[in-house]
């Protein structure tokens, strides 16, 4: 059903019948569209790719959700029990396709929105591919947290001729069997890729770390880390930091001798700065056994080698940069003064910027309680806010 909408075409709307345009057909965009439709509002989802859930289709093969199946479902449709507790990448894609079909969402694929502007007479004007100009009563930007691969501006990177790729291009360990690989970055993606390489037969795997992360077990005695994350969101940061320290000592071994000391800053303090804990899916055992070697951070490239912060020079066969993503919103809405200095939206969920009423953002934070869970909650909040705004607008119309 998701692909059958590819030939659909968004139509210019009359002022009294302007739809809500949702930019992005990932989980966030689909959840908002369903919540709006459930309230009787027309929502048109615009997706630049050929399929819904495009970013999920491009994730590495071994990816599974770190959040439970039950708490990862979008509004109005549970995930099937057969998916298991930790849902695979392919099953997430199947679920999103089913979600579109089940809720009969209006999806237009192959349409990229380049710029959003205020429309004369109210609402928003979208400039899209093919010369389209679409006017909506409101706009929800849901283009995704992992939008544009980010590679640090390392000295010498432009002249490095060795094999180098961002983690966004990584699929599986097969191309690296028997090879020496350096993974840069120890977020969840870097940690999982390092483990995947070890299990896939790489001859040597090193993991470059600038700041040691907090590491948590994905589940302990059946208690998912996500449950703790949900509870933590209601507690003061300092209290969570204090409680997390003894729990970490009990559940996670000290890896200082292997190059991963316990962080000096509190777990939740780091979360508020944007650093989500690494959920262990094999990293602890791989580091303890020496199959993944922790090395210093990358400082630059020179003469075909990688320079580390401790002065070491490495010459691996391949480098995989798990260095994160940018939101990529500057061209779309940067001119509206709705982004902070790092390119992140100033508002999220039901809140809209003071000077941009009717412009909403979802999916641009990485909460400790689970991205999909928060997207589902955001969708309901946004739909409620849009419905109220539309009701207020209609009540002001003459006659």
GROMACS .gro file of C-alpha atoms in nm:
model
  399
    1UNK     CA    1   0.000   0.000   0.000
    2UNK     CA    2   0.287   0.239   0.080
    3UNK     CA    3   0.426   0.212  -0.273
    4UNK     CA    4   0.087   0.248  -0.439
    5UNK     CA    5   0.076   0.610  -0.329
    6UNK     CA    6   0.390   0.697  -0.522
    7UNK     CA    7   0.195   0.819  -0.824
    8UNK     CA    8  -0.031   1.042  -0.616
    9UNK     CA    9   0.015   1.414  -0.655
   10UNK     CA   10  -0.042   1.684  -0.394
   11UNK     CA   11  -0.300   1.933  -0.514
   12UNK     CA   12  -0.300   2.308  -0.444
   13UNK     CA   13  -0.568   2.371  -0.183
   14UNK     CA   14  -0.830   2.641  -0.161
   15UNK     CA   15  -0.783   2.874   0.139
   16UNK     CA   16  -1.074   2.711   0.323
   17UNK     CA   17  -0.949   2.359   0.255
   18UNK     CA   18  -0.577   2.370   0.303
   19UNK     CA   19  -0.436   2.040   0.432
   20UNK     CA   20  -0.173   1.996   0.697
   21UNK     CA   21   0.150   1.904   0.522
   22UNK     CA   22   0.379   1.660   0.698
   23UNK     CA   23   0.734   1.651   0.563
   24UNK     CA   24   0.887   1.305   0.601
   25UNK     CA   25   0.732   0.957   0.594
   26UNK     CA   26   0.930   0.806   0.877
   27UNK     CA   27   0.772   0.697   1.208
   28UNK     CA   28   0.727   1.055   1.329
   29UNK     CA   29   0.558   1.179   1.015
   30UNK     CA   30   0.328   0.877   0.988
   31UNK     CA   31   0.227   0.902   1.354
   32UNK     CA   32   0.134   1.269   1.316
   33UNK     CA   33  -0.062   1.199   0.997
   34UNK     CA   34  -0.263   0.928   1.171
   35UNK     CA   35  -0.333   1.145   1.475
   36UNK     CA   36  -0.451   1.431   1.254
   37UNK     CA   37  -0.667   1.201   1.040
   38UNK     CA   38  -0.826   1.056   1.355
   39UNK     CA   39  -0.940   1.411   1.440
   40UNK     CA   40  -1.094   1.467   1.101
   41UNK     CA   41  -0.815   1.678   0.952
   42UNK     CA   42  -0.660   1.609   0.614
   43UNK     CA   43  -0.289   1.537   0.644
   44UNK     CA   44  -0.070   1.493   0.336
   45UNK     CA   45   0.270   1.334   0.396
   46UNK     CA   46   0.544   1.434   0.151
   47UNK     CA   47   0.841   1.197   0.123
   48UNK     CA   48   1.143   1.256  -0.098
   49UNK     CA   49   1.227   0.885  -0.130
   50UNK     CA   50   1.028   0.618  -0.313
   51UNK     CA   51   0.913   0.439   0.002
   52UNK     CA   52   0.800   0.516   0.354
   53UNK     CA   53   1.057   0.455   0.627
   54UNK     CA   54   1.345   0.516   0.387
   55UNK     CA   55   1.607   0.581   0.656
   56UNK     CA   56   1.515   0.253   0.829
   57UNK     CA   57   1.567   0.062   0.506
   58UNK     CA   58   1.921   0.197   0.488
   59UNK     CA   59   2.032   0.105   0.841
   60UNK     CA   60   2.285  -0.173   0.894
   61UNK     CA   61   2.152  -0.528   0.880
   62UNK     CA   62   2.194  -0.632   1.244
   63UNK     CA   63   2.004  -0.334   1.384
   64UNK     CA   64   1.734  -0.407   1.638
   65UNK     CA   65   1.540  -0.158   1.844
   66UNK     CA   66   1.682  -0.088   2.188
   67UNK     CA   67   1.328  -0.019   2.303
   68UNK     CA   68   1.065  -0.284   2.363
   69UNK     CA   69   0.812  -0.379   2.099
   70UNK     CA   70   0.520  -0.272   2.317
   71UNK     CA   71   0.661   0.074   2.382
   72UNK     CA   72   0.774   0.129   2.024
   73UNK     CA   73   0.435   0.110   1.850
   74UNK     CA   74   0.281   0.418   1.692
   75UNK     CA   75  -0.072   0.539   1.779
   76UNK     CA   76  -0.353   0.314   1.664
   77UNK     CA   77  -0.163  -0.005   1.574
   78UNK     CA   78   0.030  -0.247   1.793
   79UNK     CA   79   0.340  -0.423   1.669
   80UNK     CA   80   0.282  -0.798   1.615
   81UNK     CA   81   0.401  -1.028   1.892
   82UNK     CA   82   0.588  -1.237   1.635
   83UNK     CA   83   0.837  -0.950   1.599
   84UNK     CA   84   0.980  -1.041   1.938
   85UNK     CA   85   1.075  -0.808   2.219
   86UNK     CA   86   1.357  -0.633   2.031
   87UNK     CA   87   1.225  -0.561   1.684
   88UNK     CA   88   1.456  -0.599   1.383
   89UNK     CA   89   1.516  -0.335   1.119
   90UNK     CA   90   1.322  -0.527   0.855
   91UNK     CA   91   1.026  -0.573   1.086
   92UNK     CA   92   1.020  -0.201   1.162
   93UNK     CA   93   0.993  -0.138   0.787
   94UNK     CA   94   0.713  -0.396   0.755
   95UNK     CA   95   0.532  -0.230   1.042
   96UNK     CA   96   0.554   0.118   0.885
   97UNK     CA   97   0.419  -0.015   0.555
   98UNK     CA   98   0.131  -0.183   0.736
   99UNK     CA   99   0.067   0.134   0.935
  100UNK     CA  100   0.010   0.334   0.615
  101UNK     CA  101  -0.226   0.069   0.480
  102UNK     CA  102  -0.417   0.017   0.802
  103UNK     CA  103  -0.482   0.387   0.861
  104UNK     CA  104  -0.523   0.472   0.491
  105UNK     CA  105  -0.275   0.758   0.516
  106UNK     CA  106  -0.228   0.998   0.228
  107UNK     CA  107   0.137   0.961   0.129
  108UNK     CA  108   0.304   1.125  -0.171
  109UNK     CA  109   0.648   0.980  -0.243
  110UNK     CA  110   0.918   1.118  -0.470
  111UNK     CA  111   0.850   1.477  -0.361
  112UNK     CA  112   1.122   1.671  -0.184
  113UNK     CA  113   1.041   1.995  -0.004
  114UNK     CA  114   1.325   2.246  -0.034
  115UNK     CA  115   1.189   2.551   0.148
  116UNK     CA  116   0.901   2.647   0.375
  117UNK     CA  117   0.776   3.006   0.379
  118UNK     CA  118   0.485   3.198   0.524
  119UNK     CA  119   0.198   3.217   0.277
  120UNK     CA  120   0.018   3.539   0.204
  121UNK     CA  121  -0.314   3.537   0.381
  122UNK     CA  122  -0.195   3.289   0.643
  123UNK     CA  123  -0.068   2.934   0.642
  124UNK     CA  124   0.249   2.805   0.486
  125UNK     CA  125   0.389   2.780   0.135
  126UNK     CA  126   0.607   2.481   0.047
  127UNK     CA  127   0.848   2.490  -0.244
  128UNK     CA  128   0.900   2.133  -0.362
  129UNK     CA  129   1.060   1.936  -0.642
  130UNK     CA  130   0.911   1.962  -0.989
  131UNK     CA  131   0.836   2.329  -0.938
  132UNK     CA  132   0.549   2.251  -0.700
  133UNK     CA  133   0.418   2.523  -0.471
  134UNK     CA  134   0.186   2.384  -0.204
  135UNK     CA  135  -0.008   2.581   0.053
  136UNK     CA  136  -0.100   2.426   0.386
  137UNK     CA  137  -0.277   2.545   0.696
  138UNK     CA  138   0.006   2.403   0.906
  139UNK     CA  139   0.333   2.220   0.850
  140UNK     CA  140   0.491   1.942   1.054
  141UNK     CA  141   0.861   1.885   0.988
  142UNK     CA  142   0.950   1.521   1.052
  143UNK     CA  143   1.256   1.472   0.833
  144UNK     CA  144   1.437   1.269   1.096
  145UNK     CA  145   1.713   1.284   1.357
  146UNK     CA  146   1.960   1.099   1.133
  147UNK     CA  147   1.924   1.314   0.823
  148UNK     CA  148   2.267   1.417   0.695
  149UNK     CA  149   2.584   1.218   0.781
  150UNK     CA  150   2.830   1.426   0.979
  151UNK     CA  151   3.205   1.389   0.939
  152UNK     CA  152   3.430   1.608   1.156
  153UNK     CA  153   3.660   1.850   0.978
  154UNK     CA  154   3.975   1.653   1.059
  155UNK     CA  155   4.304   1.800   0.931
  156UNK     CA  156   4.423   1.605   0.628
  157UNK     CA  157   4.092   1.427   0.576
  158UNK     CA  158   4.047   1.569   0.225
  159UNK     CA  159   4.374   1.419   0.102
  160UNK     CA  160   4.340   1.079   0.271
  161UNK     CA  161   4.331   0.809   0.003
  162UNK     CA  162   4.257   0.508   0.222
  163UNK     CA  163   3.917   0.343   0.245
  164UNK     CA  164   3.691   0.571   0.444
  165UNK     CA  165   3.314   0.574   0.485
  166UNK     CA  166   3.052   0.705   0.720
  167UNK     CA  167   2.854   0.455   0.924
  168UNK     CA  168   2.549   0.549   0.715
  169UNK     CA  169   2.704   0.342   0.434
  170UNK     CA  170   2.773   0.036   0.650
  171UNK     CA  171   2.547  -0.265   0.596
  172UNK     CA  172   2.728  -0.576   0.723
  173UNK     CA  173   3.072  -0.714   0.806
  174UNK     CA  174   3.121  -0.920   0.488
  175UNK     CA  175   3.340  -0.663   0.303
  176UNK     CA  176   3.570  -0.641   0.608
  177UNK     CA  177   3.638  -1.010   0.673
  178UNK     CA  178   4.008  -1.065   0.742
  179UNK     CA  179   4.080  -0.690   0.746
  180UNK     CA  180   4.202  -0.433   0.998
  181UNK     CA  181   3.921  -0.184   1.067
  182UNK     CA  182   3.911   0.136   1.274
  183UNK     CA  183   3.567   0.245   1.395
  184UNK     CA  184   3.555   0.609   1.502
  185UNK     CA  185   3.295   0.699   1.763
  186UNK     CA  186   3.146   0.506   2.054
  187UNK     CA  187   2.780   0.591   2.038
  188UNK     CA  188   2.531   0.309   1.996
  189UNK     CA  189   2.600   0.288   1.623
  190UNK     CA  190   2.977   0.272   1.658
  191UNK     CA  191   2.954   0.016   1.938
  192UNK     CA  192   2.722  -0.210   1.739
  193UNK     CA  193   2.929  -0.187   1.422
  194UNK     CA  194   3.244  -0.276   1.615
  195UNK     CA  195   3.075  -0.586   1.757
  196UNK     CA  196   2.932  -0.676   1.417
  197UNK     CA  197   3.279  -0.657   1.262
  198UNK     CA  198   3.425  -0.886   1.527
  199UNK     CA  199   3.147  -1.140   1.485
  200UNK     CA  200   3.174  -1.109   1.106
  201UNK     CA  201   3.539  -1.208   1.088
  202UNK     CA  202   3.737  -0.883   1.077
  203UNK     CA  203   4.102  -0.955   1.158
  204UNK     CA  204   4.136  -0.658   1.391
  205UNK     CA  205   3.885  -0.404   1.521
  206UNK     CA  206   3.983  -0.085   1.698
  207UNK     CA  207   3.739   0.168   1.839
  208UNK     CA  208   3.849   0.531   1.865
  209UNK     CA  209   3.697   0.701   2.169
  210UNK     CA  210   3.720   1.067   2.266
  211UNK     CA  211   3.489   1.062   2.568
  212UNK     CA  212   3.409   0.737   2.748
  213UNK     CA  213   3.032   0.675   2.739
  214UNK     CA  214   2.796   0.550   3.003
  215UNK     CA  215   2.718   0.187   2.921
  216UNK     CA  216   2.397   0.020   3.034
  217UNK     CA  217   2.255  -0.326   2.991
  218UNK     CA  218   1.966  -0.332   2.744
  219UNK     CA  219   1.777  -0.553   2.988
  220UNK     CA  220   1.851  -0.680   3.339
  221UNK     CA  221   1.645  -0.969   3.476
  222UNK     CA  222   1.374  -0.881   3.227
  223UNK     CA  223   1.369  -0.511   3.321
  224UNK     CA  224   1.438  -0.310   3.005
  225UNK     CA  225   1.667  -0.008   3.030
  226UNK     CA  226   1.389   0.185   2.858
  227UNK     CA  227   1.167   0.146   3.164
  228UNK     CA  228   1.433   0.314   3.376
  229UNK     CA  229   1.469   0.585   3.114
  230UNK     CA  230   1.096   0.662   3.133
  231UNK     CA  231   1.110   0.687   3.512
  232UNK     CA  232   1.417   0.909   3.497
  233UNK     CA  233   1.242   1.173   3.290
  234UNK     CA  234   1.025   1.258   3.592
  235UNK     CA  235   1.315   1.290   3.836
  236UNK     CA  236   1.570   1.569   3.899
  237UNK     CA  237   1.891   1.532   3.698
  238UNK     CA  238   2.116   1.534   4.006
  239UNK     CA  239   1.912   1.260   4.174
  240UNK     CA  240   1.929   1.035   3.869
  241UNK     CA  241   2.304   1.090   3.848
  242UNK     CA  242   2.345   0.980   4.211
  243UNK     CA  243   2.125   0.674   4.173
  244UNK     CA  244   2.290   0.566   3.849
  245UNK     CA  245   2.644   0.542   3.990
  246UNK     CA  246   2.596   0.243   4.224
  247UNK     CA  247   2.372   0.070   3.971
  248UNK     CA  248   2.643   0.101   3.708
  249UNK     CA  249   2.903  -0.051   3.939
  250UNK     CA  250   2.677  -0.350   4.002
  251UNK     CA  251   2.565  -0.415   3.645
  252UNK     CA  252   2.861  -0.305   3.430
  253UNK     CA  253   3.221  -0.418   3.491
  254UNK     CA  254   3.503  -0.164   3.518
  255UNK     CA  255   3.666  -0.141   3.175
  256UNK     CA  256   3.929   0.117   3.273
  257UNK     CA  257   4.214  -0.123   3.202
  258UNK     CA  258   4.079  -0.170   2.850
  259UNK     CA  259   4.052   0.205   2.784
  260UNK     CA  260   3.690   0.270   2.883
  261UNK     CA  261   3.692   0.422   3.233
  262UNK     CA  262   3.370   0.508   3.408
  263UNK     CA  263   3.264   0.862   3.307
  264UNK     CA  264   3.326   1.137   3.557
  265UNK     CA  265   3.001   1.314   3.475
  266UNK     CA  266   2.660   1.179   3.571
  267UNK     CA  267   2.455   0.965   3.338
  268UNK     CA  268   2.154   1.194   3.316
  269UNK     CA  269   2.369   1.506   3.303
  270UNK     CA  270   2.524   1.362   2.991
  271UNK     CA  271   2.180   1.287   2.849
  272UNK     CA  272   2.077   1.652   2.889
  273UNK     CA  273   2.386   1.740   2.684
  274UNK     CA  274   2.276   1.505   2.407
  275UNK     CA  275   2.485   1.196   2.492
  276UNK     CA  276   2.260   0.891   2.520
  277UNK     CA  277   2.406   0.590   2.708
  278UNK     CA  278   2.538   0.302   2.500
  279UNK     CA  279   2.316  -0.004   2.537
  280UNK     CA  280   2.527  -0.315   2.550
  281UNK     CA  281   2.467  -0.565   2.272
  282UNK     CA  282   2.805  -0.734   2.303
  283UNK     CA  283   3.049  -0.444   2.343
  284UNK     CA  284   3.137  -0.521   2.706
  285UNK     CA  285   3.242  -0.879   2.632
  286UNK     CA  286   3.422  -0.778   2.312
  287UNK     CA  287   3.627  -0.513   2.495
  288UNK     CA  288   3.702  -0.736   2.796
  289UNK     CA  289   3.824  -1.015   2.569
  290UNK     CA  290   4.037  -0.779   2.360
  291UNK     CA  291   3.847  -0.851   2.040
  292UNK     CA  292   3.761  -0.480   2.025
  293UNK     CA  293   4.060  -0.262   2.113
  294UNK     CA  294   3.985   0.084   2.249
  295UNK     CA  295   4.221   0.355   2.122
  296UNK     CA  296   4.245   0.733   2.157
  297UNK     CA  297   4.035   0.976   1.956
  298UNK     CA  298   4.120   1.065   1.598
  299UNK     CA  299   4.296   1.401   1.563
  300UNK     CA  300   4.371   1.400   1.190
  301UNK     CA  301   4.511   1.229   0.881
  302UNK     CA  302   4.867   1.250   0.748
  303UNK     CA  303   5.067   1.058   0.487
  304UNK     CA  304   4.803   0.788   0.457
  305UNK     CA  305   4.783   0.732   0.831
  306UNK     CA  306   4.542   0.826   1.108
  307UNK     CA  307   4.676   1.044   1.388
  308UNK     CA  308   4.536   0.977   1.734
  309UNK     CA  309   4.516   1.218   2.026
  310UNK     CA  310   4.787   1.028   2.217
  311UNK     CA  311   5.034   1.059   1.929
  312UNK     CA  312   4.980   0.710   1.791
  313UNK     CA  313   4.970   0.661   1.413
  314UNK     CA  314   4.752   0.391   1.263
  315UNK     CA  315   4.728   0.249   0.913
  316UNK     CA  316   4.411   0.036   0.910
  317UNK     CA  317   4.268  -0.119   0.597
  318UNK     CA  318   3.943   0.069   0.642
  319UNK     CA  319   3.796   0.349   0.854
  320UNK     CA  320   3.426   0.368   0.948
  321UNK     CA  321   3.320   0.700   1.096
  322UNK     CA  322   3.028   0.657   1.337
  323UNK     CA  323   3.034   1.029   1.401
  324UNK     CA  324   2.666   1.107   1.396
  325UNK     CA  325   2.435   1.315   1.183
  326UNK     CA  326   2.319   1.670   1.131
  327UNK     CA  327   1.952   1.758   1.120
  328UNK     CA  328   1.990   1.925   0.777
  329UNK     CA  329   1.717   2.183   0.837
  330UNK     CA  330   1.901   2.502   0.743
  331UNK     CA  331   1.785   2.519   0.382
  332UNK     CA  332   1.431   2.415   0.469
  333UNK     CA  333   1.349   2.650   0.759
  334UNK     CA  334   1.675   2.822   0.859
  335UNK     CA  335   1.555   3.158   0.724
  336UNK     CA  336   1.261   3.155   0.967
  337UNK     CA  337   1.479   3.193   1.280
  338UNK     CA  338   1.343   2.869   1.426
  339UNK     CA  339   1.676   2.688   1.474
  340UNK     CA  340   1.943   2.720   1.740
  341UNK     CA  341   2.314   2.770   1.673
  342UNK     CA  342   2.357   2.393   1.619
  343UNK     CA  343   2.078   2.373   1.362
  344UNK     CA  344   1.826   2.213   1.597
  345UNK     CA  345   1.463   2.330   1.621
  346UNK     CA  346   1.396   2.570   1.905
  347UNK     CA  347   1.064   2.401   1.974
  348UNK     CA  348   0.923   2.050   1.950
  349UNK     CA  349   0.595   1.870   1.983
  350UNK     CA  350   0.287   2.087   2.033
  351UNK     CA  351   0.490   2.404   2.077
  352UNK     CA  352   0.551   2.631   1.779
  353UNK     CA  353   0.801   2.916   1.754
  354UNK     CA  354   0.646   3.251   1.859
  355UNK     CA  355   0.706   3.400   1.515
  356UNK     CA  356   0.608   3.086   1.323
  357UNK     CA  357   0.266   2.971   1.444
  358UNK     CA  358   0.150   2.655   1.276
  359UNK     CA  359   0.502   2.520   1.217
  360UNK     CA  360   0.575   2.207   1.420
  361UNK     CA  361   0.877   1.980   1.464
  362UNK     CA  362   0.895   1.619   1.578
  363UNK     CA  363   1.174   1.365   1.605
  364UNK     CA  364   1.469   1.599   1.651
  365UNK     CA  365   1.562   1.490   2.001
  366UNK     CA  366   1.698   1.155   2.119
  367UNK     CA  367   1.523   1.094   2.452
  368UNK     CA  368   1.639   0.838   2.702
  369UNK     CA  369   1.282   0.707   2.722
  370UNK     CA  370   1.286   0.590   2.359
  371UNK     CA  371   1.258   0.775   2.031
  372UNK     CA  372   0.953   0.589   1.896
  373UNK     CA  373   0.764   0.623   2.223
  374UNK     CA  374   0.820   0.998   2.227
  375UNK     CA  375   0.726   1.028   1.860
  376UNK     CA  376   0.394   0.863   1.939
  377UNK     CA  377   0.330   1.102   2.229
  378UNK     CA  378   0.438   1.402   2.021
  379UNK     CA  379   0.197   1.302   1.744
  380UNK     CA  380  -0.102   1.319   1.975
  381UNK     CA  381   0.010   1.652   2.118
  382UNK     CA  382   0.068   1.805   1.776
  383UNK     CA  383  -0.267   1.681   1.644
  384UNK     CA  384  -0.446   1.826   1.945
  385UNK     CA  385  -0.272   2.163   1.901
  386UNK     CA  386  -0.343   2.176   1.526
  387UNK     CA  387  -0.707   2.082   1.580
  388UNK     CA  388  -0.751   2.361   1.834
  389UNK     CA  389  -0.577   2.610   1.607
  390UNK     CA  390  -0.796   2.512   1.311
  391UNK     CA  391  -1.111   2.540   1.522
  392UNK     CA  392  -1.006   2.889   1.633
  393UNK     CA  393  -0.936   2.988   1.273
  394UNK     CA  394  -1.272   2.864   1.145
  395UNK     CA  395  -1.454   3.042   1.425
  396UNK     CA  396  -1.303   3.370   1.307
  397UNK     CA  397  -1.418   3.327   0.947
  398UNK     CA  398  -1.700   3.566   0.840
  399UNK     CA  399  -2.052   3.433   0.805
   0.00000   0.00000   0.00000
